[in-house]
Short mmCIF file of C-alpha atoms and ligand atoms in Angstrom, two decimals:
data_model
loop_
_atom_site.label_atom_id
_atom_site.label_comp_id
_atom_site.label_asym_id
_atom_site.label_seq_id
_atom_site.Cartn_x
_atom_site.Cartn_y
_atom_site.Cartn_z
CA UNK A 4 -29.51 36.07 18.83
CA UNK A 5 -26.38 35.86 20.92
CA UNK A 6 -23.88 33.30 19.33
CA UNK A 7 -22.72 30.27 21.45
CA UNK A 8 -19.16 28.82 21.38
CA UNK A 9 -18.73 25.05 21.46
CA UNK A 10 -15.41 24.47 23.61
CA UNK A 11 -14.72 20.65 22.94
CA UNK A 12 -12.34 19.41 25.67
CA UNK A 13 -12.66 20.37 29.56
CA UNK A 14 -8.37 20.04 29.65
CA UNK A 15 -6.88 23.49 30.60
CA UNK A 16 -7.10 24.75 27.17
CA UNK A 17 -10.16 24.37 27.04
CA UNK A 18 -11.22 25.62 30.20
CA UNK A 19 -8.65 28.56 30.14
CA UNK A 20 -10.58 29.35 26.52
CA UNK A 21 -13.95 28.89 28.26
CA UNK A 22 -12.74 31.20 30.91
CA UNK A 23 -11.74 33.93 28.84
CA UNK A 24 -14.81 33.88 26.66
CA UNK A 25 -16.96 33.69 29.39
CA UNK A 26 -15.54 37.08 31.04
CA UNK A 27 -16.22 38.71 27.98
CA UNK A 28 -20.06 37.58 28.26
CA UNK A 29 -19.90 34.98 25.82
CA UNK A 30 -22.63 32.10 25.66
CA UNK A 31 -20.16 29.08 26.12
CA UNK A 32 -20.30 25.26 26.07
CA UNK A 33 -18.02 23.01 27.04
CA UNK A 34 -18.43 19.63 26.01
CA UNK A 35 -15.82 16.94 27.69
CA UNK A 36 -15.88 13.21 25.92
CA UNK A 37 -15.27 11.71 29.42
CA UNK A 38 -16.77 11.80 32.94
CA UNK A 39 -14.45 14.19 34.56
CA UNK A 40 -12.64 17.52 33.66
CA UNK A 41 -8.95 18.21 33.57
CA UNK A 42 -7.78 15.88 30.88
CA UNK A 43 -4.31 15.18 31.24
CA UNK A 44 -4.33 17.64 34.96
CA UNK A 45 -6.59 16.31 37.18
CA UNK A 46 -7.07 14.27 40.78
CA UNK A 47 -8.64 11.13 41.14
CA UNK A 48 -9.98 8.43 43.98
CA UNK A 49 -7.02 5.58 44.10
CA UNK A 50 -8.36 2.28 45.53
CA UNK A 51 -5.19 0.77 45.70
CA UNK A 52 -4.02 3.35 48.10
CA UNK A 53 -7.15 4.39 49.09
CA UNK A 54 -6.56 7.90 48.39
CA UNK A 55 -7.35 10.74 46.14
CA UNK A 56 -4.16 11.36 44.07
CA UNK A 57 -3.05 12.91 41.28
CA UNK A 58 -3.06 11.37 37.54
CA UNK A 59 0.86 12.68 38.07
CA UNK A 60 2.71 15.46 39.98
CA UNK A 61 2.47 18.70 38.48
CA UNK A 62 5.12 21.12 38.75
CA UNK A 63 4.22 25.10 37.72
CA UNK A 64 7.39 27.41 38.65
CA UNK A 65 6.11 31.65 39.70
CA UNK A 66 7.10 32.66 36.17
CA UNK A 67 4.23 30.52 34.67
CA UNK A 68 2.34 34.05 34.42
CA UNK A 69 -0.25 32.78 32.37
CA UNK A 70 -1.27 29.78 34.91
CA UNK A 71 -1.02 31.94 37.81
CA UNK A 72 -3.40 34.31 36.17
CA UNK A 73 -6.00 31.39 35.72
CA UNK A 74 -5.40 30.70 39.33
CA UNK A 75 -5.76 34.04 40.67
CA UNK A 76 -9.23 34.69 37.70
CA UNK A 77 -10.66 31.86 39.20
CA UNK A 78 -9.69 32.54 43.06
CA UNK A 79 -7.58 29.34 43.58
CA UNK A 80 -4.08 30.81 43.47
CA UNK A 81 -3.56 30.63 47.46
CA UNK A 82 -3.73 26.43 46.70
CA UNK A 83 -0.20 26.49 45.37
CA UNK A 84 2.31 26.45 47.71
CA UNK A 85 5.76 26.50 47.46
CA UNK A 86 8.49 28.37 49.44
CA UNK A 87 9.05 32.17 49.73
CA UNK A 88 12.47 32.21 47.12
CA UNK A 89 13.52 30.26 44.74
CA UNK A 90 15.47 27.33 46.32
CA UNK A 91 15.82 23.43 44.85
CA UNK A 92 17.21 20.59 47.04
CA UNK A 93 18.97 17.93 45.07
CA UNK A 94 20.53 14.62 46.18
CA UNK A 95 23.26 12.44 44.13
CA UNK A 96 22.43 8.86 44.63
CA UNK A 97 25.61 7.97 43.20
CA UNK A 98 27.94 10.54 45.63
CA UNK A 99 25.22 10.51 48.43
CA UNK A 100 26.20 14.33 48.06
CA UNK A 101 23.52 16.94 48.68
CA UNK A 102 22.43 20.30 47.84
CA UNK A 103 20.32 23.33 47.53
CA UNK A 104 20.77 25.58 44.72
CA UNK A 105 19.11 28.81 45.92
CA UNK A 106 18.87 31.15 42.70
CA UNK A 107 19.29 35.24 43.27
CA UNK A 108 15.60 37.22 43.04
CA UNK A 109 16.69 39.59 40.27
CA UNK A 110 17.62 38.83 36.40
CA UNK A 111 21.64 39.26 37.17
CA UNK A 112 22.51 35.46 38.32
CA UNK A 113 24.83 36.21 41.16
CA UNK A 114 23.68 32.76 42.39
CA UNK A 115 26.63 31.20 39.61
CA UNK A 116 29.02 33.21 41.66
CA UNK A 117 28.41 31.97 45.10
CA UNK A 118 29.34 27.92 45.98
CA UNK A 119 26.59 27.79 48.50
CA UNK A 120 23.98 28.53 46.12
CA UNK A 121 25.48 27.07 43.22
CA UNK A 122 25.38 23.71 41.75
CA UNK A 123 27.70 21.53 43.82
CA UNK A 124 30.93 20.59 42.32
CA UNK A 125 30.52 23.17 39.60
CA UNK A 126 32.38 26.28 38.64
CA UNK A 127 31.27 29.81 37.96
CA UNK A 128 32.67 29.32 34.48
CA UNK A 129 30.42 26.47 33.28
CA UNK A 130 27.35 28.25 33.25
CA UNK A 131 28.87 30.31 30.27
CA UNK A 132 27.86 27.62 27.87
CA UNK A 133 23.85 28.37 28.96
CA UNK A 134 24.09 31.39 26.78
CA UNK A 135 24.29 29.24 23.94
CA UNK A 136 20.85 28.17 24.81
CA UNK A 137 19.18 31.28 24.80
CA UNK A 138 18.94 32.01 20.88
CA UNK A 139 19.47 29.38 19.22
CA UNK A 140 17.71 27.95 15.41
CA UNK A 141 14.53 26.25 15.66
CA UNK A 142 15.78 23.46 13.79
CA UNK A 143 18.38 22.34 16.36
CA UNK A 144 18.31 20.06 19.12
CA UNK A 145 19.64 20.82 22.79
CA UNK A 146 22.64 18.17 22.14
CA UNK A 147 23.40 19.81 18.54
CA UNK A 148 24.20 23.36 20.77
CA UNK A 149 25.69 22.33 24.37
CA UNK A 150 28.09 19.37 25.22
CA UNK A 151 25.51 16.98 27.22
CA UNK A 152 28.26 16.10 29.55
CA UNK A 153 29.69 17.33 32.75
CA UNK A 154 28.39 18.37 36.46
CA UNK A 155 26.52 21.26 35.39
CA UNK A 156 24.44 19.26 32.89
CA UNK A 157 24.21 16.24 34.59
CA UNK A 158 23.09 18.40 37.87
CA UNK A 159 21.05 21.33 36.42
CA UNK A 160 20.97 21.08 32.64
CA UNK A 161 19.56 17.41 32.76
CA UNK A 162 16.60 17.64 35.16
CA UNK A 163 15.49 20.97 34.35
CA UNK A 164 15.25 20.19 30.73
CA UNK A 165 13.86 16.38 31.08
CA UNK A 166 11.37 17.92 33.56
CA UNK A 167 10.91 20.32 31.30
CA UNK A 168 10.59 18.97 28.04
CA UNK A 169 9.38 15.07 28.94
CA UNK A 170 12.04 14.15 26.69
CA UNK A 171 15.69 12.99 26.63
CA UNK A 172 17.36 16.36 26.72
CA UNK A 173 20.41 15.74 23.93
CA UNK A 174 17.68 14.93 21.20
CA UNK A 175 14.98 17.97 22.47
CA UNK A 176 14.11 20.98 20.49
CA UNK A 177 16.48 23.67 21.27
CA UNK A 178 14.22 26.17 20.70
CA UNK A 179 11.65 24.74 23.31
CA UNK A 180 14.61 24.45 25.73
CA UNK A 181 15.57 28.01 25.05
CA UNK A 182 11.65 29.27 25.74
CA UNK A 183 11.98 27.51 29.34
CA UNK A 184 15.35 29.02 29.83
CA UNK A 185 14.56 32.51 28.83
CA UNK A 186 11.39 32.30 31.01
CA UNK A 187 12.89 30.59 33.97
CA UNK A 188 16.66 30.52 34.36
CA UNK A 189 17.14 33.89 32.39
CA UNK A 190 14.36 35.30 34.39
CA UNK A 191 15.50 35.31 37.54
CA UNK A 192 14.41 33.68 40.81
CA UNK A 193 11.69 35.21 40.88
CA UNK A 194 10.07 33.25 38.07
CA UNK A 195 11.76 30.01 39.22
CA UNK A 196 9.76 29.24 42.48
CA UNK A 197 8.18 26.02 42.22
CA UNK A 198 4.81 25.58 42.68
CA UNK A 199 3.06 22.48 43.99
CA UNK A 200 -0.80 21.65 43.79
CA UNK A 201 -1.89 21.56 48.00
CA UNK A 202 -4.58 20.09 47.66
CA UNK A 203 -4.47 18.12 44.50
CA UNK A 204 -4.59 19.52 40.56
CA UNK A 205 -8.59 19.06 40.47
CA UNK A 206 -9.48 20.94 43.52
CA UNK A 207 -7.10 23.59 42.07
CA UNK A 208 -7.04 24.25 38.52
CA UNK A 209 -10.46 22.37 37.70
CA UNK A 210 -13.31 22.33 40.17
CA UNK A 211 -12.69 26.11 40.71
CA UNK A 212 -12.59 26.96 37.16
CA UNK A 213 -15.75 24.73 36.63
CA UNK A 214 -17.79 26.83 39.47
CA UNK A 215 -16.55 30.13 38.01
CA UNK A 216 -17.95 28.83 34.32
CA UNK A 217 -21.33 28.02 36.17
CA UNK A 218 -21.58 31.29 37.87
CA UNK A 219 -20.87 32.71 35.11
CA UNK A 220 -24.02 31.09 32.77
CA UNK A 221 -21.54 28.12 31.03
CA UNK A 222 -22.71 24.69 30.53
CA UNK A 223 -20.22 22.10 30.87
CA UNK A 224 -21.48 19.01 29.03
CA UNK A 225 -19.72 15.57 30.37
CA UNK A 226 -19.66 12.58 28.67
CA UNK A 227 -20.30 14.43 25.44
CA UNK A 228 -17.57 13.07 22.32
CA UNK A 229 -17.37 14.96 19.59
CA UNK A 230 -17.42 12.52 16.43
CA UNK A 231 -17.44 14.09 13.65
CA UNK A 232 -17.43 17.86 12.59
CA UNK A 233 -19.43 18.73 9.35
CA UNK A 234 -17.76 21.23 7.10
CA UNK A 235 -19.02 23.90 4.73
CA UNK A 236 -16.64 25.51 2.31
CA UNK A 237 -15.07 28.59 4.57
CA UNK A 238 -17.08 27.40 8.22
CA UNK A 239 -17.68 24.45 10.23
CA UNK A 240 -21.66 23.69 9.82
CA UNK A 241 -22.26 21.15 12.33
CA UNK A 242 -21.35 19.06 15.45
CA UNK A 243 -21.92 15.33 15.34
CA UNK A 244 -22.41 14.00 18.98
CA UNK A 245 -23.37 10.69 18.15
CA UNK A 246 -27.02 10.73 19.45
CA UNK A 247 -27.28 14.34 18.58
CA UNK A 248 -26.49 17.09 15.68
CA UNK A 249 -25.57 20.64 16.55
CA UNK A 250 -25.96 23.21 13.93
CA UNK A 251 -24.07 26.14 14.21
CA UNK A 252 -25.91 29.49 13.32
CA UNK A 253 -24.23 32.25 11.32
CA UNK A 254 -21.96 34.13 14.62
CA UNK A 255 -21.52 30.15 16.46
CA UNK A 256 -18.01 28.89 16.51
CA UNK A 257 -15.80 26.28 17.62
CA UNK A 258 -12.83 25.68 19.44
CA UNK A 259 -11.67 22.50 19.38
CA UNK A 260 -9.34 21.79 22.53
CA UNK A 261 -8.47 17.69 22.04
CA UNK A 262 -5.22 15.99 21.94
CA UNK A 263 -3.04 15.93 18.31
CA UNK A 264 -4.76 12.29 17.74
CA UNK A 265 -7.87 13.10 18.68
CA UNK A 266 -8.34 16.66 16.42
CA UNK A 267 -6.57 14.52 13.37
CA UNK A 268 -9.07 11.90 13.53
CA UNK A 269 -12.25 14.95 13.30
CA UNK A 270 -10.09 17.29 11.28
CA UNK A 271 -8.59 15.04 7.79
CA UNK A 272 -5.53 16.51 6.39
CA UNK A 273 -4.63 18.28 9.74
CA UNK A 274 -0.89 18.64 10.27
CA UNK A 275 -0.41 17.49 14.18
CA UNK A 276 2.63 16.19 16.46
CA UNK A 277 2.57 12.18 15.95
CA UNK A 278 5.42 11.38 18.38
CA UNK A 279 4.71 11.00 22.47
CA UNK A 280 6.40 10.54 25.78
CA UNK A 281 5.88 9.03 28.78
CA UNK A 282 5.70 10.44 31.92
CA UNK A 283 5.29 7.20 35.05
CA UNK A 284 4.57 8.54 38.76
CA UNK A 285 4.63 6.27 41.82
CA UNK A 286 2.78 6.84 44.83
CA UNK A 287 3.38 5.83 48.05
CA UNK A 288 0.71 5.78 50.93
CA UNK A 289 3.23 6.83 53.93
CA UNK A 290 3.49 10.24 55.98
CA UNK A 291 7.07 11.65 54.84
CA UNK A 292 9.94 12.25 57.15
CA UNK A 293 8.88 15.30 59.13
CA UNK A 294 12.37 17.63 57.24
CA UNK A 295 11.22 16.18 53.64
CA UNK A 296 11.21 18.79 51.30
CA UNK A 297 8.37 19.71 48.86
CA UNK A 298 9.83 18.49 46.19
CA UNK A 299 13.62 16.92 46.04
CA UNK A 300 15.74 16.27 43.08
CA UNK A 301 17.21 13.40 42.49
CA UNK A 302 20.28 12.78 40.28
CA UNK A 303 21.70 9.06 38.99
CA UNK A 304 18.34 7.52 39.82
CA UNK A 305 15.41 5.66 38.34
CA UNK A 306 13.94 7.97 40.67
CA UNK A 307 13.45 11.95 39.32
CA UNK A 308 12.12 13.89 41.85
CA UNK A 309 10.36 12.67 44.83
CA UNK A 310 7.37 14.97 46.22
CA UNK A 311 5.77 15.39 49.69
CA UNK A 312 2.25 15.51 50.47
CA UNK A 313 0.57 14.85 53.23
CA UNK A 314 0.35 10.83 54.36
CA UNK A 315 2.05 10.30 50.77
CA UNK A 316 5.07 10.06 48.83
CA UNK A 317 5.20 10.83 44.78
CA UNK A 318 7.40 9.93 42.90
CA UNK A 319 8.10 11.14 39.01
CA UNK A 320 9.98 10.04 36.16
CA UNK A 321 10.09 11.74 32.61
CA UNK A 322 10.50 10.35 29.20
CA UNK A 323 9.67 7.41 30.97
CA UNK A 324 9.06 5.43 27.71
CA UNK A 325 11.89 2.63 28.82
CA UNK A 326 9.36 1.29 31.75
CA UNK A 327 6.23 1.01 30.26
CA UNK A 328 6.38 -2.54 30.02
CA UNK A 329 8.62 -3.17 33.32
CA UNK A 330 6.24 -5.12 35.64
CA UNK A 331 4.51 -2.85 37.60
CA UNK A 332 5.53 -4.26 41.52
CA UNK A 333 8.96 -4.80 40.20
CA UNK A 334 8.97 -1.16 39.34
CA UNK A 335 7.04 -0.04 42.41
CA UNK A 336 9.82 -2.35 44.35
CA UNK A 337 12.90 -0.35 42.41
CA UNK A 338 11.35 3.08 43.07
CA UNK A 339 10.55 2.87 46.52
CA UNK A 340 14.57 1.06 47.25
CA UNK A 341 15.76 4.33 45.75
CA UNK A 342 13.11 6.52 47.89
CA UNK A 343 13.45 4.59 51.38
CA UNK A 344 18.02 4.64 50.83
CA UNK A 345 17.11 8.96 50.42
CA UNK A 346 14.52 9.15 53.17
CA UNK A 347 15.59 6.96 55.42
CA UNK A 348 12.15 5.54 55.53
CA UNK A 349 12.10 1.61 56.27
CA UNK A 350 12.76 -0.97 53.42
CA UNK A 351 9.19 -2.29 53.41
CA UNK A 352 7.24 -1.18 50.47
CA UNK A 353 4.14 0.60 51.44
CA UNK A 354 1.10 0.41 49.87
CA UNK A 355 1.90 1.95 46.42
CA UNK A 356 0.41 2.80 43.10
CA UNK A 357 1.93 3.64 39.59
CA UNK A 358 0.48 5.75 37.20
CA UNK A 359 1.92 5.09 33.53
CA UNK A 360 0.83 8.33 31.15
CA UNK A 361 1.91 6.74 27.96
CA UNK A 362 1.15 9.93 25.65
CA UNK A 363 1.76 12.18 28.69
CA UNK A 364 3.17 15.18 26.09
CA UNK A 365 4.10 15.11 22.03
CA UNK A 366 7.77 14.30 21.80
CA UNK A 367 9.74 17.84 22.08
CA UNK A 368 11.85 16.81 19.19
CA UNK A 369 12.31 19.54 16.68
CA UNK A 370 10.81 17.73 14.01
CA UNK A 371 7.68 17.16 15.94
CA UNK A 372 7.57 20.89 16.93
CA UNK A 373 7.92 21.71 12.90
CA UNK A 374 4.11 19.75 13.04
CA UNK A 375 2.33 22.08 15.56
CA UNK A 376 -0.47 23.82 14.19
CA UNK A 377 -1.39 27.42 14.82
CA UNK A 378 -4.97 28.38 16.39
CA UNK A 379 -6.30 29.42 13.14
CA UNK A 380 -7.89 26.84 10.29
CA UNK A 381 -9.03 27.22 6.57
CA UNK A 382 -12.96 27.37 8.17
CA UNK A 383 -13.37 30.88 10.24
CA UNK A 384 -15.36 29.53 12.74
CA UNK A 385 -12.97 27.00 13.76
CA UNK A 386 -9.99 27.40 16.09
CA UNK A 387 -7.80 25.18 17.64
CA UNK A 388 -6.03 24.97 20.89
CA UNK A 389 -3.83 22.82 23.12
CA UNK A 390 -0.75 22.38 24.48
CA UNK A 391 0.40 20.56 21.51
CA UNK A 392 -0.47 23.60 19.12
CA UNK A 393 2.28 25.79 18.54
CA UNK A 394 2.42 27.51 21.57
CA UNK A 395 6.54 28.48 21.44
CA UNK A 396 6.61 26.05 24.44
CA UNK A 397 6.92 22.70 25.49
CA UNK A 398 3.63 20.70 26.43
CA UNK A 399 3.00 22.07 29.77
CA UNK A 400 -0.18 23.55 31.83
CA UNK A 401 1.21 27.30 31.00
CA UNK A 402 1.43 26.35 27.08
CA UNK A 403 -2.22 24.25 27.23
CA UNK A 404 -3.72 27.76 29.02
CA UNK A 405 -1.73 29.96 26.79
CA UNK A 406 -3.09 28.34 24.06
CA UNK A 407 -6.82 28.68 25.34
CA UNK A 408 -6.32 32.53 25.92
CA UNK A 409 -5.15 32.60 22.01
CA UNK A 410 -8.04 30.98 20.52
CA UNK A 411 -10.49 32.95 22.95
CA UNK A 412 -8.89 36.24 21.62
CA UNK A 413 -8.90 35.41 18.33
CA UNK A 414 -12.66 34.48 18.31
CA UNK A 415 -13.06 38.14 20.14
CA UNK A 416 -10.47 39.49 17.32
CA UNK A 417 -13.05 38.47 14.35
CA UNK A 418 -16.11 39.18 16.12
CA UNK A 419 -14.77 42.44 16.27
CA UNK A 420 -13.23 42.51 13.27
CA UNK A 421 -16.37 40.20 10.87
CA UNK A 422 -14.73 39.26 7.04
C1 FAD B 146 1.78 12.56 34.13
C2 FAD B 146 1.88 13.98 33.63
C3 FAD B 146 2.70 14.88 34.31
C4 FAD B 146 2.79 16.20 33.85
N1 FAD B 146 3.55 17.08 34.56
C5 FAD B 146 3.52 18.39 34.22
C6 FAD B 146 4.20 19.34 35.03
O1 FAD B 146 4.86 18.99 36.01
N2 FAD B 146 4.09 20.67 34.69
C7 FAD B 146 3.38 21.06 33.60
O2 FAD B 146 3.30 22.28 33.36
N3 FAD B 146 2.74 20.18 32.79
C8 FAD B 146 2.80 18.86 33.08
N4 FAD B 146 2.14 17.94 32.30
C9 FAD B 146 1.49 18.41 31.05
C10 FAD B 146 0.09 18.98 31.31
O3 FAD B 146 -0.68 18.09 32.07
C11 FAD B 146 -0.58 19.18 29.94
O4 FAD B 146 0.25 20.01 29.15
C12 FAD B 146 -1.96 19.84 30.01
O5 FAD B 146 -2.75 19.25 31.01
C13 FAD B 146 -2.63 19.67 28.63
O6 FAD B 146 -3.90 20.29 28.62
P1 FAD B 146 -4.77 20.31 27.28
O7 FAD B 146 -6.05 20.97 27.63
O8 FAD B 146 -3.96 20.85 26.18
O9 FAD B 146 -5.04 18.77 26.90
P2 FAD B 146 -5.81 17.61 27.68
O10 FAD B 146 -5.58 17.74 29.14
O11 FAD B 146 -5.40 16.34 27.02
O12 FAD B 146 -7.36 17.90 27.41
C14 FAD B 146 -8.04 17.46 26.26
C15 FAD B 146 -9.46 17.08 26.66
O13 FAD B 146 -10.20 16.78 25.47
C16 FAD B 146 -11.05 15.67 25.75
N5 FAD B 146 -11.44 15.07 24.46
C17 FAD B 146 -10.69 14.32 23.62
N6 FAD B 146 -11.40 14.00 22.52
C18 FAD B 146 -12.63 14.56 22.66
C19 FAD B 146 -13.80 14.61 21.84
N7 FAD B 146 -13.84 14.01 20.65
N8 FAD B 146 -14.90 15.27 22.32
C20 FAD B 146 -14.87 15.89 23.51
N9 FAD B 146 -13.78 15.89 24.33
C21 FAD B 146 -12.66 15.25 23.90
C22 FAD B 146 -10.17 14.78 26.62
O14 FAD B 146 -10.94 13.82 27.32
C23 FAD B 146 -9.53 15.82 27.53
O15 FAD B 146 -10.29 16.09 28.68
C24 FAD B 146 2.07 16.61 32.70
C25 FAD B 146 1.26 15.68 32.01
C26 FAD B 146 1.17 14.39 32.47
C27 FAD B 146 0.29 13.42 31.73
#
């Protein structure tokens, strides 16, 4: 009999797993504890704007080579857009002083050596210090290795990590900052070109990776919580649904793709990050100035980045833990003061929307890294993933889908391999 795999979570681990398993002609089911799939990455009908938006902007840069391999596996990699090199327009609320910094193609950054592409009001020289970044012990933080002072960090350093690493940069893991780095920065431009969702993060990383797992003979069970897992001494035995009891033949396994809270609650004793951040978004119902950029970065704001879509303005702010409990039109009011004085858009707030993600990622601290689990557990027919398990990166879509590819080959590893 051919051996089915229980995927529990339809978030991008989950569905990356599914994905892989599936190619390999493996029975799969996904079961997803809520209506919709995506998790944490998905679109969603706002009635206070009366629009379908995003649970928060997503930003994927062209050196997220496991993502774009999703994309391009389940034919939805034209739906990014982004431009043709690596180029980042910045504004300084404070100076009213702006910027592109337009990084070099190749791995040698002649960018640092050129003032147009450059950070304004930095020097060649300053980037030295990023080498200290590159290596450095996992039990470090960012501030314990690099002075978190100056243009460079306050201009580069800053929003690239917060962005990043959803946490205030001085007290993130330096080893999760160096992982970006070395796969951005240190990369070259060619891995640093953002990446923007067209069309909106369901109808490009989910609904197309749903239809490829029905073509493909998956069954993707919604509104199906997992609520208990029954164990055996060395494998998992059964699934508790609630209303219904899976038991898992001899070859069946499990991947269990939840958040850290949710896979401590089914799995006791389970060493998982217990520390968050938030990440808040604001949306804006308005058509953007006809030169907005994509995406523009903005420094000595409230305001992050601000990006363009069509009939709408985003906004995003990281580690955003200090305005969860600002009231939310006083909020919406202070965002949109910051993004009418850099668009030049009038004064008069728009209809608007703000999306507080209070657990958006674990915090990036090292000590909360120290708590990531690997994919394996003591029962063989249990894996984890996640982008919370210890993925050697931050909590990001390439870390949740990297972490979905690594259970799905080790499930094809002991299959292979039977102890
Ligand atoms: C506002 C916001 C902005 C972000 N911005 C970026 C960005 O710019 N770039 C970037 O790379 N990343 C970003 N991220 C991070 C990215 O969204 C996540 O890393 C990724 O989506 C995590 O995927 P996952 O599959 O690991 O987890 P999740 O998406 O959390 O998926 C877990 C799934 O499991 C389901 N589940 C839970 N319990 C059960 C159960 N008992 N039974 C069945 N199902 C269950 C949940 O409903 C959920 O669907 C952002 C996140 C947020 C919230």
């Amino acid at each position: 009999m051919t051996a089915t795999i229980h995927i529990i979570g339809a978030g991008l681990a989950g569905l990356s797993a599914a994905l892989k398993l599936t190619a390999r002609g493996e029975h799969v089911i996904v079961h997803e504890a809520t209506a919709f799939a995506g998790g944490r990455c998905r679109s969603y009908h706002d009635a206070s704007i009366g629009m379908t938006i995003d649970n928060g902007n997503h930003l994927l840069l062209s050196g997220n080579r496991a993502a774009l391999d999703y994309l391009r596996e389940v034919g939805a990699e034209q739906r990014l857009i982004g431009p043709a090199a690596a180029e980042f327009q910045f504004i300084d609320l404070a100076s009213r002083e702006r910027w592109t910094l337009r990084f070099n193609d190749g791995r040698i950054p002649w960018w640092i050596f050129d003032p147009a592409r450059r950070v304004q009001g930095t020097r060649a020289f300053d980037y030295a210090a990023l080498a200290r970044l590159l290596w450095p012990p996992a039990e470090k933080t960012v501030g314990d290795i690099i002075a978190c002072k100056g243009t460079l960090y306050w201009r580069l350093v800053e929003p690239l990590l917060l962005a990043a690493l959803n946490i205030d940069p001085p007290r993130g893991s330096a080893k999760l900052a160096a992982a970006v780095i070395r796969e951005t920065l240190a990369a070259g431009g060619r891995a640093c070109r953002p990446l923007i969702a067209r069309d909106g993060l369901s109808a490009t990383l989910i609904e197309p990776a749903l239809s490829t797992l029905q073509q493909r003979g998956a069954e993707v069970r919604l509104e199906h919580q997992l609520r208990a897992i029954r164990f055996g001494t060395r494998r998992v035995d059964a699934l508790d649904f609630g209303g219904e009891t899976i038991a898992l033949a001899e070859e069946d396994a499990v991947i269990l793709a939840v958040p850290p809270y949710a896979a401590a609650s089914l799995i006791r004793g389970l060493n998982v990050p217990t520390e968050f951040r938030a990440i808040v978004n604001a949306h804006f119902r308005i058509e953007p100035p006809a030169d907005q950029p994509p995406i523009l970065g903005v420094i000595n704001g409230t305001v992050e980045w601000i990006f363009a879509f069509p009939g709408r303005l985003s906004v995003t702010i990281s580690a955003g833990d200090r305005l969860i409990d600002t009231p939310r039109e006083e909020l919406a009011k202070t965002i949109w003061a910051e993004v009418a004085s850099v668009t030049g858009l009038a004064a008069e707030l728009p209809a608007w929307q703000i999306v507080r993600e209070r657990r958006a990622t674990f915090a990036a601290t090292p000590a909360q890294d120290a708590k990531r689990p690997g994919a394996q557990t003591a029962w063989r027919n249990l894996l984890l993933a996640g982008d919370w398990t210890d993925t050697g990166l931050p909590a990001t879509i390439e870390g949740a889908i990297r972490s979905g590819n690594r259970a799905a080959a080790l499930f094809a590893d002991r299959k292979a391999k039977p102890s």
